[in-house]
């Protein structure tokens, strides 16, 4: 059967990427695209790369327009999804690319976001270990899915295997991420101008203020970490897309190299979209550009007594839109990787 | 008086930057430039940006050609300086931009470089705290100077104040650096091709293998750290120049925020070329492009129990050639900042 | 049925892109990948983004190894295909991504390439107007296909409609192209280093020396231009992929704006992979990244008496590998766009 | 003596670059910096690279605050200078980096800008040939100076020698420019976002609409071209700064190669900041980054019957702020190159 879809926030980066992926999905009919200030304009005026969707016009983002589809994607600024989700009760499947339904802890929501707290939805990272199984299982029957934060899911995927296996200590994690600016959305802010980003590296949210920190802590908790603490620093670098996350954690005393590597190998050995590279190899973001793949390299640094995991993802695909569609496929009972590619566009 | 200068390795990036800075130095006459395979060719064929030096021709790099100058700069691949330094005994001032004379520990040399061990020279980072004073003092009368490794000096400058003041614990440092490829020199290696670097972030030397690690440990030791351990990960990002180093270390228990900030303020409050930004501000590499400035932001993250220092330098200036010339000025008794700029070229 | 394929030059950029596209082609089995100095190594060591082809090992590039497949792709340096093509007589379909079989004029070959002249093959740009029809027709039954030069096909597609319709004068064409370095291949040349390309624009082959000039002239001749002259300047800019070609030609006196626009609209109105944008709109290379689309904007500048056509392509897709596979699909009687996407990966 | 200076538009890119250059000028005291919405804030908050000017606070841009200085620089959006210039009658020297005082023809102003027409001021490109002499002469006694448009002066410098010498035909010029986005200022427009500019080439103002066209025509007219027509296409490429202009014009029949080359050599042979490269060499924008140099390569393409001139400038220096300060030096009777560098910052 063919599912009808509405995508809100369709003139932005996350919405555009959801559309790019859905455009090649054989079971999906993109029926409606919506926006705010750009409503009334052709989609392609704002997404000129989506040639196959040239026939679509942006409509207003209202509950009435979004209702009546089999699936609704919300790609709205944080804090705006809630007003729609309440009114979309009859829609069989709603997937939110925003943060509103990610956190289970209202305290964390209040501390890092503020505003009305919404109930948590199934978390759209199928490969995460949750208790003894994978997050995937909770997505198979999901009606409401929260796509992950791109930085958060990248770091969580990097470290959860080691935490779940008890080989790294989650109480002193350090993550530093080289990130492209598309993760910040199509926002007209001075520090996101091309002249400010070309040829330079630019840190932000230094010192524990980034909103993805509680989301990582939540993933580590569900993997078994009672007390997860993380020093988290994102750095904007001159690439439109991509996250390269370098995450390190102390080695639990008495753990062998083989035990450490085995933790990641057993977690991801059967996965298509999360891959551990052979020893001594580390990924580049170009290797996963446009792909739904998280590519990971692992080093065991006995001199520093730390495990270092370097993970590359495309923030708009595996970090957002790909995660959303992989989760959608699971929820619909379709092959999990449909419309998603494992090969990146490089060089 | 005017000092005559010879620069070896003049067709490379470090040599070129030494020449760019010396070209505006009123007390210096650039008399000789040398290279290996490019000898016999005009300098400007290899350094087309050095318009004012269009009259110079690259000569062979031999002790005979380098001798007879007041100052000799060696900008050669690691391990090659030694053969010249022995033969330059009569040259009043020799400055090596390579690694050969940086390390005081032969064990470290053997472990990270190998080959013949050379005696350590005065270390060309004037602002470092060494014992109770600054490294500057040892440079005032120096005849032989080792310019620092760019990544090493950036991390050392970031952390030495906290170590010297006893407010951070040097036994569990994590540094992740976004770096431009010019630090790797003009080497014809596949991973340094433009197609491999544009639009992507690329980690290397992950897991404790980078040669700048012992150099950082040495600087931390002279600042008082008996046991300095560092998890060190450099990431190539798409900018020709620049280092943005994110370094974190655990807070020593019982230390107040004021004490922490004071450590860096007192270390650098009087410095021109190492500047601590006001609370909540962090630097971009563009801010120091072409300048001899190390720009630093400090965050105290109590949730992670870590201090985070983000430091931006131009790897070819403050990281290499600027450090060399600042040290030269000190050794010659000239104003320390002559021919060096504090303002970056941005955007 | 499934066709077996061998790809030579599989460790290079053109070969890698052919593989990336073929990997999602339902009718193709990639059986053999070959290289020269890298033979014996895993493909993925050189193409780490091709995750789905991790099982392939690079073999030697010999006629024996290439023979015995249904289709052979040659992605070799110019001048090297000939030695293989003679020995591949039994292979039903051979597609050369090099220049060896593109030119019909031996004089042009001698002037711009030199060495042994090879017979011209069917030219792999289906949308070009040749006489009264499209190049596509000659590809339907082709056994031997020459994929185009990326710059050449971009400029030819830009101008052929106007030449064929007699609305522009081919005797005074000016084309200036912003190009990414991947078009130059994975060559270890100093001017292709990342440090030399990041943050800078770099012209090359200025003044009529570029090898794609005779290929453009040939396309214009088959479209009806007795005498095509072109001032052609490529400029390397800091993007791994992409060509943005700005081409201008004098307006033939007495031609109306409607007639001019109609020439391009009638040429490409029915095409999927060559699209003319509405009046006043012009393409970006990001809009076609990873896609097989040539996107084109047209301006009529009466003050300068010139038509300006700006065309964006991905040099590795529509410029090379996509053109090869589109042509292959035609030759095999498959849907022309199979395994090719029309939507780019942006931002 | 020391001249006091006020710079308006000091939080923008042009204003910032004027300040960067003036900061090293020994005869200048930067007394006042002004802005609009940012008034009241520290300059360094908006120009964090100007470390030596950390003591300055942005004031309101009013005639009263600007008056009372020896020199006033106006770096305001086009059309805004006029309201200030009338009120600054007592200021000995006013230099406008905007377009308001560049054009001598009100018709051109009306056609390309619109709004109130202001009287033309001395044009700040000293090396241009005007009649039998250089533009420099008109600047020696100037009280009011219009700094050039960056694209306009680059193209004018490229072609004026050939026009003045009668070796190229100005009636069919084609110029295509690869330009960095800083030339568009610190404007919050979607197409100037980093995500829209990284990894892509983006044309704008195609087809004869760019405002620098009449400025080029004016320069060519003063060099002797009765009828100058130009097809002009700028392309944004991923570098913060820089212009690489490829300009071609038909060769006047009967002209020898030697005559052509001689035109440029005689025009610029004695110039410091405009340099013609030897035959067969062409410039990169990196070669002039941060420098006041226009670097130029010349090709004679007999097959296309065109001269091609490729010129690299830093749009913020030689294109704007450097031109302004070079002109200021002339007007004050100071050495023309004071505070300006000829060597670029590369790589």
Coordinates of N, CA and C in Angstrom, one line a residue, chain C residues 78-226:
Chain C
X78 N 44.0 9.3 -19.1 CA 43.9 9.5 -20.6 C 45.1 8.8 -21.3
X79 N 44.8 8.1 -22.4 CA 45.8 7.5 -23.2 C 46.1 6.0 -22.8
X80 N 45.4 5.5 -21.7 CA 45.7 4.2 -21.3 C 44.5 3.2 -21.7
X81 N 43.4 3.7 -22.1 CA 42.3 2.8 -22.4 C 42.6 2.0 -23.6
X82 N 43.3 2.6 -24.6 CA 43.5 1.9 -25.9 C 44.0 0.5 -25.8
X83 N 45.0 0.4 -24.9 CA 45.7 -0.9 -24.8 C 44.7 -2.0 -24.3
X84 N 43.7 -1.6 -23.7 CA 42.7 -2.6 -23.2 C 41.6 -2.8 -24.2
X85 N 41.1 -1.7 -24.8 CA 39.9 -1.9 -25.7 C 40.2 -2.8 -26.8
X86 N 41.4 -2.9 -27.3 CA 41.7 -3.8 -28.4 C 41.5 -5.2 -28.0
X87 N 41.8 -5.5 -26.7 CA 41.8 -6.9 -26.2 C 40.4 -7.3 -25.6
X88 N 39.5 -6.3 -25.6 CA 38.2 -6.6 -25.0 C 37.1 -6.8 -26.1
X89 N 37.6 -7.4 -27.2 CA 36.7 -7.5 -28.4 C 35.4 -8.3 -28.1
X90 N 35.5 -9.2 -27.2 CA 34.4 -10.1 -26.9 C 33.4 -9.6 -25.9
X91 N 33.8 -8.5 -25.2 CA 33.0 -7.9 -24.2 C 31.8 -7.2 -24.9
X92 N 30.6 -7.6 -24.5 CA 29.4 -7.0 -25.2 C 29.3 -5.5 -25.1
X93 N 29.7 -4.9 -23.9 CA 29.6 -3.5 -23.8 C 30.8 -2.9 -23.0
X94 N 31.5 -2.0 -23.7 CA 32.6 -1.4 -23.0 C 32.4 0.1 -22.9
X95 N 32.6 0.7 -21.8 CA 32.3 2.2 -21.6 C 33.6 2.8 -21.1
X96 N 34.1 3.7 -21.8 CA 35.4 4.4 -21.4 C 35.1 5.7 -20.8
X97 N 35.6 5.9 -19.6 CA 35.4 7.2 -18.9 C 36.6 8.2 -19.3
X98 N 37.6 7.6 -20.0 CA 38.7 8.5 -20.4 C 38.5 9.2 -21.7
X99 N 39.5 9.9 -22.2 CA 39.3 10.7 -23.4 C 39.6 9.9 -24.7
X100 N 40.1 8.7 -24.6 CA 40.7 8.1 -25.8 C 39.7 7.9 -27.0
X101 N 38.5 7.7 -26.7 CA 37.5 7.4 -27.8 C 36.5 8.5 -28.0
X102 N 36.8 9.7 -27.5 CA 35.8 10.8 -27.6 C 35.9 11.6 -29.0
X103 N 37.1 11.9 -29.4 CA 37.3 12.8 -30.5 C 37.2 12.1 -31.9
X104 N 36.5 12.7 -32.8 CA 36.4 12.2 -34.1 C 37.6 12.7 -35.0
X105 N 38.2 13.8 -34.6 CA 39.3 14.4 -35.4 C 40.6 14.0 -34.9
X106 N 41.4 13.3 -35.7 CA 42.8 13.0 -35.3 C 43.6 14.3 -35.1
X107 N 43.3 15.3 -35.9 CA 44.1 16.5 -35.8 C 43.9 17.1 -34.4
X108 N 42.7 17.1 -33.9 CA 42.4 17.6 -32.6 C 43.1 16.8 -31.5
X109 N 43.0 15.5 -31.7 CA 43.7 14.5 -30.8 C 45.2 14.9 -30.7
X110 N 45.8 15.0 -31.9 CA 47.2 15.2 -31.9 C 47.5 16.6 -31.3
X111 N 46.7 17.5 -31.5 CA 47.0 18.9 -31.0 C 46.8 19.0 -29.5
X112 N 45.9 18.3 -28.9 CA 45.6 18.5 -27.5 C 46.0 17.3 -26.6
X113 N 46.1 16.1 -27.2 CA 46.5 14.9 -26.4 C 47.8 14.4 -26.9
X114 N 47.9 14.0 -28.1 CA 49.0 13.3 -28.6 C 49.0 11.8 -28.3
X115 N 49.9 11.1 -28.9 CA 50.0 9.6 -28.8 C 49.0 9.0 -29.8
X116 N 48.8 7.7 -29.6 CA 48.0 6.9 -30.6 C 46.6 7.4 -30.6
X117 N 46.1 7.6 -31.8 CA 44.7 8.0 -32.0 C 43.8 6.8 -32.1
X118 N 42.7 6.8 -31.3 CA 41.8 5.7 -31.3 C 40.5 6.1 -32.0
X119 N 39.8 5.1 -32.5 CA 38.5 5.4 -33.2 C 37.5 6.0 -32.2
X120 N 36.7 6.9 -32.7 CA 35.6 7.5 -31.8 C 34.5 6.5 -31.5
X121 N 34.0 6.5 -30.3 CA 32.9 5.7 -29.9 C 31.6 6.6 -29.8
X122 N 30.5 5.9 -29.6 CA 29.3 6.7 -29.3 C 29.5 7.6 -28.1
X123 N 29.1 8.8 -28.2 CA 29.4 9.8 -27.2 C 28.3 9.9 -26.2
X124 N 28.7 9.7 -24.9 CA 27.7 9.4 -23.8 C 27.0 10.6 -23.2
X125 N 26.4 11.5 -24.1 CA 25.6 12.6 -23.6 C 24.3 12.5 -24.3
X126 N 23.3 11.7 -23.7 CA 22.1 11.4 -24.5 C 21.3 12.7 -24.9
X127 N 21.4 13.7 -24.1 CA 20.5 14.9 -24.4 C 21.0 15.8 -25.4
X128 N 22.2 15.6 -25.9 CA 22.8 16.5 -27.0 C 22.0 16.4 -28.3
X129 N 21.8 17.5 -28.9 CA 21.2 17.5 -30.2 C 22.2 17.2 -31.3
X130 N 22.0 16.2 -32.1 CA 22.9 15.9 -33.1 C 22.1 15.8 -34.4
X131 N 22.4 16.7 -35.3 CA 21.5 16.8 -36.5 C 20.1 17.0 -36.0
X132 N 19.1 16.3 -36.5 CA 17.7 16.6 -36.1 C 17.3 15.8 -34.9
X133 N 18.1 15.0 -34.3 CA 17.6 14.2 -33.2 C 18.6 14.3 -32.0
X134 N 18.4 13.4 -31.0 CA 19.2 13.5 -29.8 C 20.3 12.4 -29.9
X135 N 21.4 12.7 -29.3 CA 22.5 11.7 -29.2 C 22.0 10.4 -28.6
X136 N 21.0 10.4 -27.8 CA 20.4 9.2 -27.2 C 20.2 8.1 -28.2
X137 N 19.8 8.5 -29.4 CA 19.4 7.4 -30.4 C 20.7 6.6 -30.8
X138 N 21.8 7.2 -30.8 CA 23.0 6.5 -31.2 C 23.5 5.6 -30.1
X139 N 23.0 5.8 -28.9 CA 23.4 5.0 -27.7 C 22.6 3.8 -27.5
X140 N 21.4 3.8 -28.2 CA 20.5 2.6 -27.9 C 21.1 1.3 -28.3
X141 N 21.9 1.3 -29.4 CA 22.4 0.0 -29.9 C 23.9 0.0 -29.7
X142 N 24.5 0.9 -28.9 CA 25.9 1.0 -28.8 C 26.5 -0.1 -28.1
X143 N 27.7 -0.5 -28.6 CA 28.5 -1.6 -27.9 C 29.7 -0.9 -27.3
X144 N 30.1 0.2 -27.7 CA 31.2 0.9 -27.3 C 30.8 2.4 -27.0
X145 N 31.1 2.8 -25.8 CA 30.6 4.2 -25.5 C 31.7 5.0 -24.8
X146 N 31.9 6.2 -25.2 CA 32.8 7.1 -24.6 C 32.1 8.1 -23.7
X147 N 32.3 8.0 -22.4 CA 31.7 8.9 -21.5 C 32.4 10.3 -21.7
X148 N 31.7 11.4 -21.5 CA 32.2 12.7 -21.9 C 33.2 13.2 -20.9
X149 N 33.9 14.2 -21.3 CA 34.7 15.0 -20.4 C 33.7 15.9 -19.6
X150 N 34.0 16.1 -18.3 CA 33.0 16.7 -17.5 C 32.7 18.2 -17.9
X151 N 33.8 18.9 -18.1 CA 33.7 20.3 -18.5 C 33.1 20.4 -19.9
X152 N 33.5 19.5 -20.7 CA 33.1 19.6 -22.1 C 31.6 19.4 -22.2
X153 N 31.1 18.3 -21.6 CA 29.6 18.1 -21.7 C 28.8 19.2 -21.0
X154 N 29.3 19.7 -20.0 CA 28.6 20.8 -19.3 C 28.5 22.0 -20.2
X155 N 29.5 22.4 -20.9 CA 29.5 23.5 -21.8 C 28.7 23.2 -23.1
X156 N 28.9 22.0 -23.6 CA 28.1 21.6 -24.8 C 26.6 21.6 -24.5
X157 N 26.2 21.0 -23.4 CA 24.8 21.0 -23.1 C 24.3 22.5 -22.9
X158 N 25.1 23.3 -22.4 CA 24.7 24.7 -22.2 C 24.4 25.4 -23.5
X159 N 25.2 25.1 -24.6 CA 25.1 26.0 -25.8 C 24.5 25.3 -27.0
X160 N 24.5 24.0 -27.1 CA 24.1 23.3 -28.3 C 22.6 23.7 -28.7
X161 N 21.7 23.9 -27.7 CA 20.4 24.3 -28.2 C 20.3 25.6 -28.9
X162 N 21.1 26.6 -28.5 CA 21.1 27.8 -29.2 C 21.8 27.8 -30.5
X163 N 22.8 26.9 -30.6 CA 23.5 26.8 -31.9 C 22.6 26.0 -32.9
X164 N 22.0 25.0 -32.4 CA 21.1 24.2 -33.3 C 20.0 25.0 -33.8
X165 N 19.5 25.9 -32.9 CA 18.3 26.8 -33.3 C 18.8 28.0 -34.1
X166 N 20.1 28.2 -34.2 CA 20.6 29.4 -34.9 C 20.3 30.7 -34.2
X167 N 20.2 30.7 -32.9 CA 20.0 32.0 -32.2 C 21.2 32.6 -31.5
X168 N 22.3 31.7 -31.4 CA 23.5 32.3 -30.9 C 24.6 32.0 -31.9
X169 N 25.6 32.8 -31.9 CA 26.8 32.7 -32.8 C 27.9 31.9 -32.2
X170 N 28.2 30.8 -32.7 CA 29.3 29.9 -32.1 C 30.7 30.4 -32.3
X171 N 30.9 31.5 -33.0 CA 32.2 31.9 -33.3 C 32.9 32.8 -32.3
X172 N 32.2 33.1 -31.2 CA 32.8 33.9 -30.2 C 32.2 33.5 -28.8
X173 N 32.4 32.3 -28.5 CA 31.9 31.8 -27.2 C 32.9 32.1 -26.1
X174 N 32.5 32.4 -24.9 CA 33.4 32.5 -23.8 C 32.8 31.7 -22.7
X175 N 33.5 30.8 -22.1 CA 33.1 29.9 -21.0 C 34.1 30.0 -19.9
X176 N 33.6 30.3 -18.7 CA 34.5 30.3 -17.5 C 33.8 29.4 -16.5
X177 N 34.6 28.4 -16.0 CA 34.0 27.4 -15.1 C 34.6 27.4 -13.7
X178 N 33.7 27.4 -12.7 CA 34.2 27.1 -11.4 C 34.1 25.6 -11.2
X179 N 35.2 25.0 -10.9 CA 35.2 23.5 -10.8 C 35.9 23.0 -9.5
X180 N 35.4 21.9 -9.1 CA 36.0 21.2 -7.9 C 37.2 20.4 -8.3
X181 N 38.1 20.1 -7.4 CA 39.4 19.4 -7.9 C 39.2 17.9 -8.1
X182 N 38.1 17.3 -7.8 CA 37.9 15.9 -8.0 C 38.0 15.5 -9.5
X183 N 37.6 16.5 -10.3 CA 37.7 16.3 -11.8 C 39.2 16.0 -12.2
X184 N 40.1 16.5 -11.5 CA 41.5 16.2 -11.8 C 42.0 14.9 -11.3
X185 N 41.2 14.1 -10.7 CA 41.6 12.8 -10.2 C 42.4 12.8 -9.0
X186 N 42.7 11.6 -8.5 CA 43.4 11.4 -7.2 C 44.9 11.5 -7.5
X187 N 45.4 12.6 -8.1 CA 46.8 12.8 -8.5 C 47.6 13.5 -7.4
X188 N 48.7 13.0 -7.2 CA 49.6 13.6 -6.1 C 50.4 14.8 -6.8
X189 N 49.7 15.9 -7.0 CA 50.4 17.1 -7.6 C 50.3 18.2 -6.5
X190 N 51.3 19.0 -6.4 CA 51.3 20.0 -5.4 C 50.1 21.0 -5.5
X191 N 49.7 21.4 -6.7 CA 48.6 22.3 -6.7 C 47.2 21.7 -6.4
X192 N 47.2 20.4 -6.2 CA 45.9 19.8 -5.8 C 45.9 19.5 -4.3
X193 N 46.9 19.9 -3.5 CA 46.9 19.7 -2.1 C 45.8 20.5 -1.5
X194 N 45.3 20.0 -0.4 CA 44.2 20.8 0.3 C 44.7 22.2 0.7
X195 N 45.9 22.3 1.2 CA 46.4 23.6 1.7 C 46.4 24.6 0.5
X196 N 46.6 24.1 -0.7 CA 46.6 25.0 -1.9 C 45.2 25.3 -2.4
X197 N 44.2 24.6 -2.0 CA 42.9 24.8 -2.6 C 41.9 25.4 -1.6
X198 N 42.1 25.2 -0.3 CA 41.2 25.7 0.6 C 41.2 27.2 0.7
X199 N 40.1 27.8 0.6 CA 40.1 29.3 0.8 C 40.6 30.1 -0.4
X200 N 40.7 29.5 -1.6 CA 41.3 30.2 -2.7 C 40.7 29.8 -4.0
X201 N 40.7 30.6 -5.0 CA 40.3 30.3 -6.4 C 41.6 30.3 -7.2
X202 N 41.7 29.3 -8.1 CA 43.0 29.0 -8.8 C 42.7 28.6 -10.2
X203 N 43.0 29.5 -11.1 CA 42.8 29.2 -12.6 C 43.9 28.3 -13.1
X204 N 43.5 27.6 -14.2 CA 44.5 26.7 -14.8 C 44.2 26.6 -16.3
X205 N 45.1 26.2 -17.1 CA 44.9 25.9 -18.5 C 44.2 27.2 -19.1
X206 N 44.7 28.3 -18.8 CA 44.2 29.6 -19.3 C 44.7 29.8 -20.7
X207 N 43.9 30.4 -21.6 CA 44.4 30.8 -22.9 C 44.2 29.8 -24.0
X208 N 43.3 28.8 -23.9 CA 43.1 28.0 -25.0 C 43.8 26.7 -25.0
X209 N 44.3 26.2 -23.9 CA 45.1 25.0 -23.8 C 44.3 23.8 -23.2
X210 N 43.2 24.0 -22.7 CA 42.5 22.9 -22.0 C 42.0 21.8 -23.0
X211 N 42.2 20.6 -22.6 CA 41.9 19.5 -23.5 C 40.4 19.3 -23.9
X212 N 39.5 19.9 -23.1 CA 38.1 19.8 -23.4 C 37.6 20.7 -24.5
X213 N 38.5 21.6 -24.9 CA 38.1 22.6 -26.0 C 37.7 21.8 -27.3
X214 N 38.5 20.9 -27.8 CA 38.1 20.3 -29.1 C 36.9 19.4 -28.9
X215 N 36.6 18.9 -27.7 CA 35.4 18.1 -27.5 C 34.2 19.0 -27.5
X216 N 34.3 20.2 -27.0 CA 33.2 21.1 -27.1 C 32.9 21.5 -28.6
X217 N 34.0 21.8 -29.3 CA 33.9 22.2 -30.7 C 33.2 21.1 -31.5
X218 N 33.6 19.9 -31.2 CA 33.0 18.7 -31.9 C 31.5 18.7 -31.7
X219 N 31.1 18.9 -30.4 CA 29.6 18.8 -30.1 C 28.9 20.0 -30.8
X220 N 29.5 21.1 -30.8 CA 28.9 22.3 -31.5 C 28.8 22.1 -33.0
X221 N 29.9 21.4 -33.5 CA 29.8 21.1 -35.0 C 28.7 20.2 -35.3
X222 N 28.6 19.1 -34.5 CA 27.5 18.2 -34.8 C 26.1 18.9 -34.7
X223 N 26.1 19.9 -33.9 CA 24.8 20.7 -33.7 C 24.6 21.7 -34.8
X224 N 25.6 21.9 -35.7 CA 25.4 22.7 -36.8 C 26.4 23.9 -37.0
X225 N 27.3 24.0 -36.1 CA 28.3 25.2 -36.1 C 29.4 24.8 -37.0
X226 N 29.5 25.5 -38.1 CA 30.7 25.2 -39.0 C 32.0 25.7 -38.3

